[in-house]
Tab-separated table of C-alpha atoms in Angstrom:
chain	number	residue	atom	x	y	z
A	1	MET	CA	20.507	-34.663	-34.130
A	2	LYS	CA	17.178	-33.978	-32.407
A	3	ARG	CA	14.076	-32.169	-33.528
A	4	VAL	CA	12.488	-29.609	-31.168
A	5	ALA	CA	9.705	-27.020	-31.434
A	6	VAL	CA	10.739	-23.458	-30.535
A	7	GLU	CA	8.365	-20.605	-29.660
A	8	TYR	CA	9.228	-16.902	-29.549
A	9	PHE	CA	7.519	-14.134	-27.570
A	10	ALA	CA	7.254	-10.346	-27.827
A	11	VAL	CA	10.380	-8.778	-29.383
A	12	PHE	CA	11.843	-12.241	-30.143
A	13	ARG	CA	8.744	-13.073	-32.186
A	14	GLU	CA	9.084	-9.816	-34.093
A	15	GLN	CA	12.821	-10.297	-34.678
A	16	ALA	CA	12.402	-13.937	-35.758
A	17	GLY	CA	9.462	-12.992	-37.988
A	18	THR	CA	7.547	-16.013	-36.639
A	19	ALA	CA	5.828	-17.168	-33.434
A	20	GLY	CA	7.561	-20.537	-33.666
A	21	GLU	CA	9.457	-23.009	-35.787
A	22	PRO	CA	10.618	-26.634	-35.737
A	23	LEU	CA	14.409	-26.900	-35.467
A	24	ASP	CA	16.907	-29.707	-35.990
A	25	THR	CA	19.814	-29.173	-33.593
A	26	ASP	CA	22.838	-30.764	-31.948
A	27	ALA	CA	22.592	-28.415	-28.945
A	28	ALA	CA	23.023	-30.353	-25.681
A	29	THR	CA	21.260	-27.764	-23.469
A	30	VAL	CA	18.489	-25.215	-23.945
A	31	GLY	CA	21.131	-22.538	-23.353
A	32	GLU	CA	23.117	-23.719	-26.379
A	33	LEU	CA	19.918	-23.773	-28.436
A	34	PHE	CA	19.209	-20.176	-27.397
A	35	ILE	CA	22.646	-19.068	-28.613
A	36	GLU	CA	21.974	-20.733	-31.985
A	37	CYS	CA	18.594	-19.023	-32.313
A	38	ALA	CA	19.887	-15.647	-31.088
A	39	ARG	CA	22.666	-15.752	-33.714
A	40	ARG	CA	20.310	-16.701	-36.545
A	41	HIS	CA	17.605	-14.120	-35.701
A	42	GLY	CA	19.792	-11.335	-34.262
A	43	PHE	CA	18.353	-11.297	-30.717
A	44	ALA	CA	20.082	-8.441	-28.870
A	45	ASP	CA	19.093	-9.235	-25.257
A	46	PRO	CA	21.789	-10.900	-23.129
A	47	ARG	CA	20.825	-14.439	-22.117
A	48	GLU	CA	21.081	-13.623	-18.372
A	49	ARG	CA	18.108	-11.275	-18.725
A	50	CYS	CA	16.002	-13.765	-20.713
A	51	LYS	CA	14.112	-16.870	-19.579
A	52	VAL	CA	13.270	-20.254	-20.999
A	53	ALA	CA	10.453	-22.721	-20.457
A	54	VAL	CA	10.654	-26.361	-21.517
A	55	ASN	CA	7.379	-28.240	-21.950
A	56	ASP	CA	5.518	-25.437	-20.156
A	57	GLU	CA	7.767	-25.282	-17.083
A	58	LEU	CA	10.342	-22.551	-16.457
A	59	ALA	CA	13.776	-24.170	-16.821
A	60	SER	CA	17.468	-23.311	-16.341
A	61	TRP	CA	19.779	-22.646	-19.285
A	62	GLU	CA	21.685	-25.805	-18.298
A	63	ALA	CA	18.629	-28.060	-18.750
A	64	ALA	CA	19.373	-30.922	-21.177
A	65	LEU	CA	17.621	-30.712	-24.536
A	66	THR	CA	15.643	-33.803	-25.504
A	67	ASP	CA	14.191	-34.850	-28.828
A	68	GLY	CA	10.590	-33.643	-29.072
A	69	ASP	CA	10.947	-30.833	-26.491
A	70	GLN	CA	8.813	-27.722	-26.794
A	71	VAL	CA	11.083	-24.756	-25.929
A	72	LEU	CA	9.768	-21.231	-25.181
A	73	PHE	CA	12.186	-18.280	-25.341
A	74	PHE	CA	11.170	-15.247	-23.253
A	75	PRO	CA	12.856	-11.846	-23.719
A	76	PRO	CA	13.292	-9.615	-20.607
A	77	VAL	CA	9.920	-9.273	-18.874
A	78	ALA	CA	8.172	-5.984	-18.054
A	79	GLY	CA	5.006	-6.650	-16.075
A	80	GLY	CA	3.124	-3.950	-14.210
B	1	MET	CA	-5.393	-16.404	-2.762
B	2	HIS	CA	-5.331	-16.237	-6.530
B	3	CYS	CA	-3.569	-14.675	-9.522
B	4	ARG	CA	-5.384	-14.022	-12.794
B	5	ILE	CA	-4.727	-12.459	-16.190
B	6	GLU	CA	-7.591	-10.306	-17.461
B	7	THR	CA	-8.333	-9.147	-21.000
B	8	SER	CA	-11.022	-6.656	-19.900
B	9	PRO	CA	-10.725	-3.819	-17.336
B	10	ILE	CA	-9.773	-4.846	-13.799
B	11	ASP	CA	-12.520	-4.212	-11.201
B	12	PRO	CA	-10.787	-3.298	-7.905
B	13	ASP	CA	-14.058	-3.318	-5.929
B	14	ALA	CA	-14.802	-6.907	-6.917
B	15	LEU	CA	-11.277	-7.963	-5.932
B	16	LYS	CA	-11.569	-6.166	-2.628
B	17	SER	CA	-14.736	-8.165	-1.867
B	18	CYS	CA	-12.714	-11.386	-2.218
B	19	LEU	CA	-10.463	-10.192	0.595
B	20	ARG	CA	-13.105	-9.221	3.189
B	21	ASP	CA	-12.135	-10.814	6.497
B	22	VAL	CA	-13.466	-9.839	9.903
B	23	ARG	CA	-10.103	-10.750	11.459
B	24	ALA	CA	-8.324	-8.173	9.259
B	25	GLY	CA	-7.326	-4.742	10.570
B	26	ALA	CA	-5.231	-3.686	7.578
B	27	PHE	CA	-5.849	-3.707	3.829
B	28	VAL	CA	-3.098	-2.490	1.489
B	29	THR	CA	-3.443	-2.244	-2.285
B	30	PHE	CA	-1.112	-1.416	-5.139
B	31	GLU	CA	-2.457	-0.372	-8.532
B	32	GLY	CA	-0.166	0.123	-11.522
B	33	TRP	CA	-1.612	2.752	-13.866
B	34	VAL	CA	-0.653	3.466	-17.491
B	35	ARG	CA	1.372	6.710	-17.334
B	36	ASP	CA	1.475	9.334	-20.064
B	37	HIS	CA	5.302	9.354	-20.055
B	38	ASN	CA	8.124	6.841	-19.809
B	39	GLU	CA	11.825	7.720	-19.972
B	40	GLY	CA	10.926	11.195	-21.138
B	41	ARG	CA	8.791	10.047	-24.079
B	42	ALA	CA	5.066	10.850	-24.338
B	43	VAL	CA	3.112	7.582	-24.269
B	44	THR	CA	-0.332	7.170	-25.879
B	45	GLY	CA	-1.088	3.619	-24.757
B	46	LEU	CA	0.388	0.172	-24.422
B	47	HIS	CA	0.002	-3.495	-25.177
B	48	TYR	CA	0.708	-6.347	-22.754
B	49	GLU	CA	1.623	-9.713	-24.199
B	50	VAL	CA	1.243	-12.480	-21.599
B	51	HIS	CA	1.953	-16.203	-21.481
B	52	GLU	CA	-1.165	-16.750	-19.420
B	53	ARG	CA	-0.675	-20.255	-18.078
B	54	LEU	CA	2.883	-19.669	-16.887
B	55	ALA	CA	2.058	-16.169	-15.627
B	56	VAL	CA	-0.767	-17.485	-13.424
B	57	LYS	CA	1.435	-20.299	-12.145
B	58	GLU	CA	4.358	-17.992	-11.305
B	59	GLY	CA	1.973	-15.389	-9.826
B	60	GLU	CA	0.420	-17.954	-7.481
B	61	ARG	CA	3.909	-19.124	-6.496
B	62	ILE	CA	4.711	-15.505	-5.534
B	63	LEU	CA	1.482	-15.182	-3.506
B	64	ALA	CA	2.283	-18.436	-1.685
B	65	GLU	CA	5.769	-17.094	-0.888
B	66	ALA	CA	4.213	-13.905	0.527
B	67	LEU	CA	1.780	-15.909	2.695
B	68	ALA	CA	4.702	-17.970	4.043
B	69	ARG	CA	7.024	-14.993	4.698
B	70	TYR	CA	4.653	-12.382	6.143
B	71	GLU	CA	1.898	-12.487	8.794
B	72	ILE	CA	-0.905	-11.901	6.308
B	73	LEU	CA	-4.368	-13.418	5.975
B	74	ASP	CA	-4.797	-13.365	2.186
B	75	ALA	CA	-3.524	-11.781	-1.038
B	76	VAL	CA	-4.740	-11.421	-4.628
B	77	CYS	CA	-3.105	-10.238	-7.851
B	78	HIS	CA	-4.705	-9.515	-11.235
B	79	HIS	CA	-2.739	-8.364	-14.296
B	80	ARG	CA	-4.040	-7.081	-17.612
B	81	ALA	CA	-3.280	-8.449	-21.064
B	82	GLY	CA	-3.972	-6.735	-24.385
B	83	ASP	CA	-4.341	-3.052	-25.270
B	84	LEU	CA	-4.564	-0.393	-22.534
B	85	THR	CA	-5.179	3.340	-22.700
B	86	LEU	CA	-3.771	6.048	-20.405
B	87	SER	CA	-4.733	5.781	-16.701
B	88	GLU	CA	-6.068	2.228	-17.047
B	89	VAL	CA	-5.225	-0.221	-14.266
B	90	ALA	CA	-2.459	-2.534	-15.540
B	91	VAL	CA	-2.018	-4.541	-12.359
B	92	TRP	CA	-3.794	-4.793	-8.989
B	93	VAL	CA	-2.389	-6.313	-5.794
B	94	GLY	CA	-4.379	-6.467	-2.548
B	95	VAL	CA	-3.289	-7.850	0.835
B	96	VAL	CA	-5.151	-8.200	4.138
B	97	SER	CA	-3.551	-8.765	7.529
B	98	ARG	CA	-4.241	-8.288	11.216
B	99	HIS	CA	-1.568	-5.580	11.588
B	100	ARG	CA	-0.397	-3.098	9.001
B	101	ALA	CA	3.358	-3.725	8.780
B	102	ALA	CA	2.897	-7.178	7.257
B	103	ALA	CA	0.354	-5.963	4.694
B	104	PHE	CA	2.686	-3.205	3.451
B	105	GLU	CA	5.699	-5.513	3.253
B	106	ALA	CA	3.831	-8.347	1.534
B	107	CYS	CA	2.183	-6.027	-1.010
B	108	ARG	CA	5.562	-4.543	-1.911
B	109	TYR	CA	7.118	-8.008	-2.173
B	110	ILE	CA	4.359	-9.267	-4.453
B	111	ILE	CA	4.457	-6.382	-6.936
B	112	ASP	CA	8.274	-6.407	-7.047
B	113	GLU	CA	8.333	-10.130	-7.799
B	114	VAL	CA	5.426	-9.935	-10.276
B	115	LYS	CA	7.257	-7.293	-12.285
B	116	ALA	CA	10.505	-9.264	-12.247
B	117	ARG	CA	9.235	-12.806	-12.786
B	118	LEU	CA	5.935	-13.052	-14.665
B	119	PRO	CA	6.186	-13.807	-18.418
B	120	ILE	CA	4.614	-10.484	-19.416
B	121	TRP	CA	5.958	-8.053	-22.010
B	122	LYS	CA	4.985	-4.411	-22.396
B	123	LYS	CA	5.007	-2.594	-25.744
B	124	GLU	CA	4.652	1.174	-25.497
B	125	PHE	CA	3.178	3.374	-28.221
B	126	TYR	CA	4.528	6.929	-28.463
B	127	VAL	CA	3.066	10.211	-29.677
B	128	ASP	CA	5.515	10.250	-32.606
B	129	GLY	CA	4.010	6.992	-33.943
B	130	GLU	CA	6.913	4.782	-32.842
B	131	SER	CA	6.603	1.854	-30.471
B	132	GLY	CA	8.986	-0.261	-28.428
B	133	TRP	CA	9.168	-3.192	-26.042
B	134	VAL	CA	10.072	-2.032	-22.542
B	135	ASN	CA	13.295	-3.593	-21.118
B	136	CYS	CA	14.347	-4.816	-24.568
B	137	ALA	CA	18.007	-4.277	-25.478
B	138	GLY	CA	17.236	-3.648	-29.160
B	139	CYS	CA	14.447	-1.156	-28.419
B	140	ALA	CA	16.559	0.669	-25.817
B	141	ALA	CA	19.412	1.076	-28.329
B	142	ALA	CA	16.916	2.576	-30.779
B	143	HIS	CA	16.285	5.578	-28.559
B	144	ASP	CA	19.667	5.529	-26.922
B	145	HIS	CA	19.127	5.594	-23.186
B	146	ALA	CA	18.533	3.184	-20.346
B	147	HIS	CA	15.076	2.030	-19.359
B	148	GLU	CA	13.431	2.808	-16.069
B	149	ARG	CA	10.425	1.075	-14.640
B	150	VAL	CA	7.315	2.129	-12.768
C	1	MET	CA	-3.949	17.004	-0.787
C	2	HIS	CA	-6.441	16.980	2.072
C	3	CYS	CA	-7.295	15.347	5.392
C	4	ARG	CA	-10.883	15.047	6.612
C	5	ILE	CA	-12.819	13.569	9.519
C	6	GLU	CA	-16.037	11.815	8.484
C	7	THR	CA	-19.051	10.902	10.591
C	8	SER	CA	-20.601	8.693	7.889
C	9	PRO	CA	-19.003	5.725	6.048
C	10	ILE	CA	-15.826	6.466	4.059
C	11	ASP	CA	-16.235	6.035	0.271
C	12	PRO	CA	-12.858	4.817	-1.083
C	13	ASP	CA	-13.974	5.115	-4.733
C	14	ALA	CA	-14.771	8.807	-4.341
C	15	LEU	CA	-11.400	9.426	-2.685
C	16	LYS	CA	-9.621	7.523	-5.438
C	17	SER	CA	-11.223	9.836	-8.021
C	18	CYS	CA	-9.593	12.820	-6.279
C	19	LEU	CA	-6.209	11.241	-6.924
C	20	ARG	CA	-6.568	10.477	-10.668
C	21	ASP	CA	-3.457	11.802	-12.434
C	22	VAL	CA	-2.308	10.831	-15.907
C	23	ARG	CA	1.322	11.295	-14.795
C	24	ALA	CA	0.887	8.642	-12.088
C	25	GLY	CA	2.129	5.068	-12.550
C	26	ALA	CA	1.562	3.893	-8.974
C	27	PHE	CA	-1.383	4.147	-6.566
C	28	VAL	CA	-1.030	2.713	-3.053
C	29	THR	CA	-3.817	2.679	-0.467
C	30	PHE	CA	-4.078	1.721	3.176
C	31	GLU	CA	-7.432	0.984	4.794
C	32	GLY	CA	-7.775	0.363	8.501
C	33	TRP	CA	-10.690	-1.993	9.200
C	34	VAL	CA	-12.458	-2.630	12.511
C	35	ARG	CA	-11.214	-6.071	13.608
C	36	ASP	CA	-13.245	-8.579	15.592
C	37	HIS	CA	-10.403	-9.014	18.104
C	38	ASN	CA	-7.870	-6.851	19.901
C	39	GLU	CA	-5.326	-8.127	22.409
C	40	GLY	CA	-7.158	-11.420	22.568
C	41	ARG	CA	-10.564	-9.925	23.410
C	42	ALA	CA	-13.577	-10.292	21.100
C	43	VAL	CA	-14.621	-6.849	19.892
C	44	THR	CA	-18.187	-5.996	18.826
C	45	GLY	CA	-17.611	-2.422	17.647
C	46	LEU	CA	-15.915	0.816	18.521
C	47	HIS	CA	-16.287	4.534	18.982
C	48	TYR	CA	-13.833	7.190	17.772
C	49	GLU	CA	-13.735	10.483	19.598
C	50	VAL	CA	-11.981	13.151	17.508
C	51	HIS	CA	-10.964	16.771	18.058
C	52	GLU	CA	-11.847	17.588	14.478
C	53	ARG	CA	-10.197	20.951	13.946
C	54	LEU	CA	-6.835	19.917	15.390
C	55	ALA	CA	-7.015	16.483	13.752
C	56	VAL	CA	-7.494	17.998	10.285
C	57	LYS	CA	-4.703	20.499	10.900
C	58	GLU	CA	-2.248	17.834	12.126
C	59	GLY	CA	-3.313	15.459	9.308
C	60	GLU	CA	-2.618	18.079	6.651
C	61	ARG	CA	0.749	18.797	8.281
C	62	ILE	CA	1.570	15.069	7.938
C	63	LEU	CA	0.492	15.027	4.265
C	64	ALA	CA	2.653	18.096	3.573
C	65	GLU	CA	5.609	16.339	5.224
C	66	ALA	CA	5.039	13.285	3.008
C	67	LEU	CA	4.901	15.445	-0.147
C	68	ALA	CA	8.174	17.103	0.861
C	69	ARG	CA	9.996	13.876	1.779
C	70	TYR	CA	8.921	11.486	-0.980
C	71	GLU	CA	8.642	11.789	-4.780
C	72	ILE	CA	4.862	11.615	-4.803
C	73	LEU	CA	2.242	13.530	-6.782
C	74	ASP	CA	-0.585	13.681	-4.224
C	75	ALA	CA	-1.977	12.099	-1.040
C	76	VAL	CA	-5.284	12.035	0.818
C	77	CYS	CA	-6.347	10.816	4.270
C	78	HIS	CA	-9.862	10.429	5.711
C	79	HIS	CA	-10.554	9.207	9.253
C	80	ARG	CA	-13.858	8.219	10.809
C	81	ALA	CA	-15.425	9.653	13.938
C	82	GLY	CA	-18.337	8.154	15.881
C	83	ASP	CA	-19.597	4.583	16.149
C	84	LEU	CA	-18.250	1.852	13.848
C	85	THR	CA	-19.251	-1.772	13.408
C	86	LEU	CA	-16.990	-4.721	12.514
C	87	SER	CA	-15.211	-4.494	9.122
C	88	GLU	CA	-16.033	-0.819	8.644
C	89	VAL	CA	-13.288	1.399	7.223
C	90	ALA	CA	-11.850	3.436	10.118
C	91	VAL	CA	-9.167	5.235	8.103
C	92	TRP	CA	-8.230	5.533	4.420
C	93	VAL	CA	-4.904	6.749	3.028
C	94	GLY	CA	-4.201	6.981	-0.718
C	95	VAL	CA	-1.005	8.089	-2.458
C	96	VAL	CA	-0.148	8.507	-6.161
C	97	SER	CA	3.353	8.752	-7.609
C	98	ARG	CA	5.224	8.196	-10.855
C	99	HIS	CA	7.153	5.210	-9.468
C	100	ARG	CA	6.011	2.717	-6.883
C	101	ALA	CA	8.717	2.924	-4.186
C	102	ALA	CA	7.754	6.474	-3.202
C	103	ALA	CA	4.034	5.652	-3.018
C	104	PHE	CA	4.637	2.694	-0.659
C	105	GLU	CA	6.996	4.664	1.584
C	106	ALA	CA	4.790	7.756	1.755
C	107	CYS	CA	1.629	5.744	2.461
C	108	ARG	CA	3.355	3.940	5.310
C	109	TYR	CA	4.738	7.212	6.683
C	110	ILE	CA	1.321	8.877	6.617
C	111	ILE	CA	-0.571	6.105	8.428
C	112	ASP	CA	2.186	5.696	11.038
C	113	GLU	CA	2.152	9.429	11.811
C	114	VAL	CA	-1.662	9.670	11.720
C	115	LYS	CA	-1.942	6.922	14.324
C	116	ALA	CA	0.711	8.515	16.524
C	117	ARG	CA	-0.181	12.202	16.252
C	118	LEU	CA	-3.860	12.895	15.476
C	119	PRO	CA	-6.055	13.783	18.474
C	120	ILE	CA	-8.257	10.706	18.047
C	121	TRP	CA	-9.245	8.240	20.769
C	122	LYS	CA	-10.639	4.772	20.250
C	123	LYS	CA	-13.046	3.119	22.672
C	124	GLU	CA	-13.575	-0.605	22.111
C	125	PHE	CA	-16.723	-2.508	23.058
C	126	TYR	CA	-16.294	-6.160	23.989
C	127	VAL	CA	-18.527	-9.219	23.780
C	128	ASP	CA	-18.665	-9.400	27.600
C	129	GLY	CA	-20.306	-5.943	27.721
C	130	GLU	CA	-17.183	-4.114	28.933
C	131	SER	CA	-15.502	-1.285	27.082
C	132	GLY	CA	-12.159	0.467	27.229
C	133	TRP	CA	-10.100	3.248	25.707
C	134	VAL	CA	-7.235	1.851	23.637
C	135	ASN	CA	-3.736	2.986	24.760
C	136	CYS	CA	-5.099	4.226	28.078
C	137	ALA	CA	-3.079	3.323	31.181
C	138	GLY	CA	-6.165	2.945	33.383
C	139	CYS	CA	-8.019	0.747	30.873
C	140	ALA	CA	-4.952	-1.411	30.241
C	141	ALA	CA	-4.589	-2.062	33.970
C	142	ALA	CA	-8.241	-3.123	34.067
C	143	HIS	CA	-7.611	-6.119	31.889
C	144	ASP	CA	-4.022	-6.528	32.879
C	145	HIS	CA	-1.960	-6.858	29.743
C	146	ALA	CA	-0.107	-4.633	27.335
C	147	HIS	CA	-1.797	-3.028	24.379
C	148	GLU	CA	-0.944	-3.757	20.775
C	149	ARG	CA	-2.045	-1.717	17.793
C	150	VAL	CA	-3.169	-2.487	14.258
D	1	MET	CA	-3.631	33.670	40.506
D	2	LYS	CA	-5.023	33.266	36.989
D	3	ARG	CA	-8.269	31.863	35.695
D	4	VAL	CA	-8.128	29.364	32.768
D	5	ALA	CA	-10.647	27.098	31.009
D	6	VAL	CA	-9.689	23.412	30.898
D	7	GLU	CA	-11.176	20.789	28.548
D	8	TYR	CA	-10.866	17.016	28.923
D	9	PHE	CA	-11.116	14.373	26.185
D	10	ALA	CA	-11.895	10.650	26.041
D	11	VAL	CA	-10.803	8.829	29.218
D	12	PHE	CA	-9.848	12.135	30.898
D	13	ARG	CA	-13.414	13.396	30.384
D	14	GLU	CA	-14.772	10.185	31.894
D	15	GLN	CA	-12.360	10.292	34.846
D	16	ALA	CA	-12.998	13.999	35.510
D	17	GLY	CA	-16.736	13.458	35.161
D	18	THR	CA	-16.942	16.605	33.016
D	19	ALA	CA	-15.921	17.826	29.555
D	20	GLY	CA	-14.437	20.996	30.999
D	21	GLU	CA	-14.183	23.355	33.943
D	22	PRO	CA	-12.889	26.815	34.825
D	23	LEU	CA	-9.870	26.687	37.154
D	24	ASP	CA	-8.073	29.228	39.324
D	25	THR	CA	-4.404	28.278	39.477
D	26	ASP	CA	-0.890	29.447	40.321
D	27	ALA	CA	0.659	26.998	37.814
D	28	ALA	CA	3.361	28.722	35.730
D	29	THR	CA	3.243	26.250	32.820
D	30	VAL	CA	0.602	24.034	31.227
D	31	GLY	CA	2.673	21.063	32.412
D	32	GLU	CA	2.249	22.151	36.046
D	33	LEU	CA	-1.476	22.634	35.466
D	34	PHE	CA	-1.693	19.100	34.063
D	35	ILE	CA	-0.077	17.679	37.208
D	36	GLU	CA	-2.633	19.550	39.351
D	37	CYS	CA	-5.550	18.224	37.285
D	38	ALA	CA	-4.162	14.690	37.100
D	39	ARG	CA	-3.833	14.597	40.898
D	40	ARG	CA	-7.357	15.915	41.468
D	41	HIS	CA	-9.084	13.600	38.949
D	42	GLY	CA	-6.814	10.550	39.202
D	43	PHE	CA	-5.514	10.502	35.625
D	44	ALA	CA	-3.338	7.391	35.263
D	45	ASP	CA	-1.578	8.121	31.965
D	46	PRO	CA	2.014	9.400	32.223
D	47	ARG	CA	2.369	12.966	30.966
D	48	GLU	CA	4.947	11.971	28.298
D	49	ARG	CA	2.240	9.987	26.513
D	50	CYS	CA	-0.356	12.773	26.711
D	51	LYS	CA	-0.654	16.014	24.734
D	52	VAL	CA	-1.825	19.523	25.382
D	53	ALA	CA	-3.269	22.264	23.176
D	54	VAL	CA	-3.445	25.907	24.242
D	55	ASN	CA	-5.939	28.149	22.485
D	56	ASP	CA	-6.438	25.482	19.784
D	57	GLU	CA	-2.745	24.949	18.963
D	58	LEU	CA	-0.713	21.934	20.121
D	59	ALA	CA	1.764	23.191	22.727
D	60	SER	CA	4.690	21.929	24.803
D	61	TRP	CA	4.389	21.140	28.520
D	62	GLU	CA	6.785	24.030	29.149
D	63	ALA	CA	4.460	26.623	27.578
D	64	ALA	CA	3.728	29.505	29.972
D	65	LEU	CA	0.187	29.619	31.309
D	66	THR	CA	-1.581	32.961	30.845
D	67	ASP	CA	-4.759	34.300	32.388
D	68	GLY	CA	-7.716	33.475	30.116
D	69	ASP	CA	-6.036	30.537	28.336
D	70	GLN	CA	-8.147	27.687	27.008
D	71	VAL	CA	-6.231	24.462	27.772
D	72	LEU	CA	-7.095	21.059	26.189
D	73	PHE	CA	-5.727	17.885	27.807
D	74	PHE	CA	-5.437	14.885	25.453
D	75	PRO	CA	-4.870	11.350	26.776
D	76	PRO	CA	-2.727	8.962	24.646
D	77	VAL	CA	-4.111	8.897	21.096
D	78	ALA	CA	-5.218	5.793	19.192
D	79	GLY	CA	-6.164	6.710	15.628
D	80	GLY	CA	-6.649	4.124	12.875
């Protein structure tokens, strides 16, 4: 079991009802953690269209999750 | 070469001054403006949420890619954050080069990549009082048709 | 939609105001600047000779073609005549559209056609005191290499 | 024999040493007239790269030449 800090942006923040939360998880990768969070908060966007940053760097869904990580979940972007 | 996120109106003339270069024969700009309609709905304004640090980092990565791929002299991109009204400039891209083909291609590359890669989210406000995040599966379902982009 | 020949400096901000449109999401501009070099020779300035009436007529024909071919809302082109110094704006093209692809394509189409079709001739002045008409067979022979264009 | 008014631009004006001249000619087309003028004044640019306007409208080299025509010879253009 590891403890990580999760942050949500835009529609994810609205759906989660919070900008961030500490989570205790057994997820091995950030992708697994996303699936946990999406299930709990009802995120509708498919993971392929979303992005994740770990400790302020964009990361792949396969990146290993480490105790103490700060994980940022980004819904589909729409710049411009 | 730089990418910035701005919370007050973008000043295209100031950005153009950054790009002055006596070797340049071509200057191409793209401005994204807030339209009064999107997907058939009347829009009254919008809000950009931005993860500034990562947006600047990814934006400068895109500019560096453009400088490596195309024969250009320099390029700049500024993107707004916060609340915007109709016709405001949401994003500005400027490119200078010796010859025009490279400036057109690089400018197009930069805005395409900026829209696809920067951690920026757009919430639209509609005449009927509703609002929705653009490109969001939940919001799209709510008004039952696919999203298109500028 | 209009094309004009100007004998005093082009004012891009004024031209941009002509193109304001609340339906527009994309604004693309091309500016041609006087470069300090051409074909390896140091340039000090240039002179544009223009047949104004036919240039305006052909320019407006090109803009009409662009409006027919691409999904754009409006387009404008101004070209200088007379003597220009380094970094001055020689030509300005601006296009507005709902979506960006059309604005990029139309802007590129307009400047390509303007350069190929308008009755405008460019005489370059060089650091060594010589001068020559660009694209002219006799002038090219004089300094013995092929011409390239911005 | 017809009488026409010819105007020269840019390098053609410099090579002809005049901006225009009246000409008496038997040329049937503006293209034939161009060849006459090019020979007399030493124009170096190939006709395919040049343009002609007759009575203030761009015309083809095959256009018939008529008594009283105003003919404008344009060397290769270089806008922008």
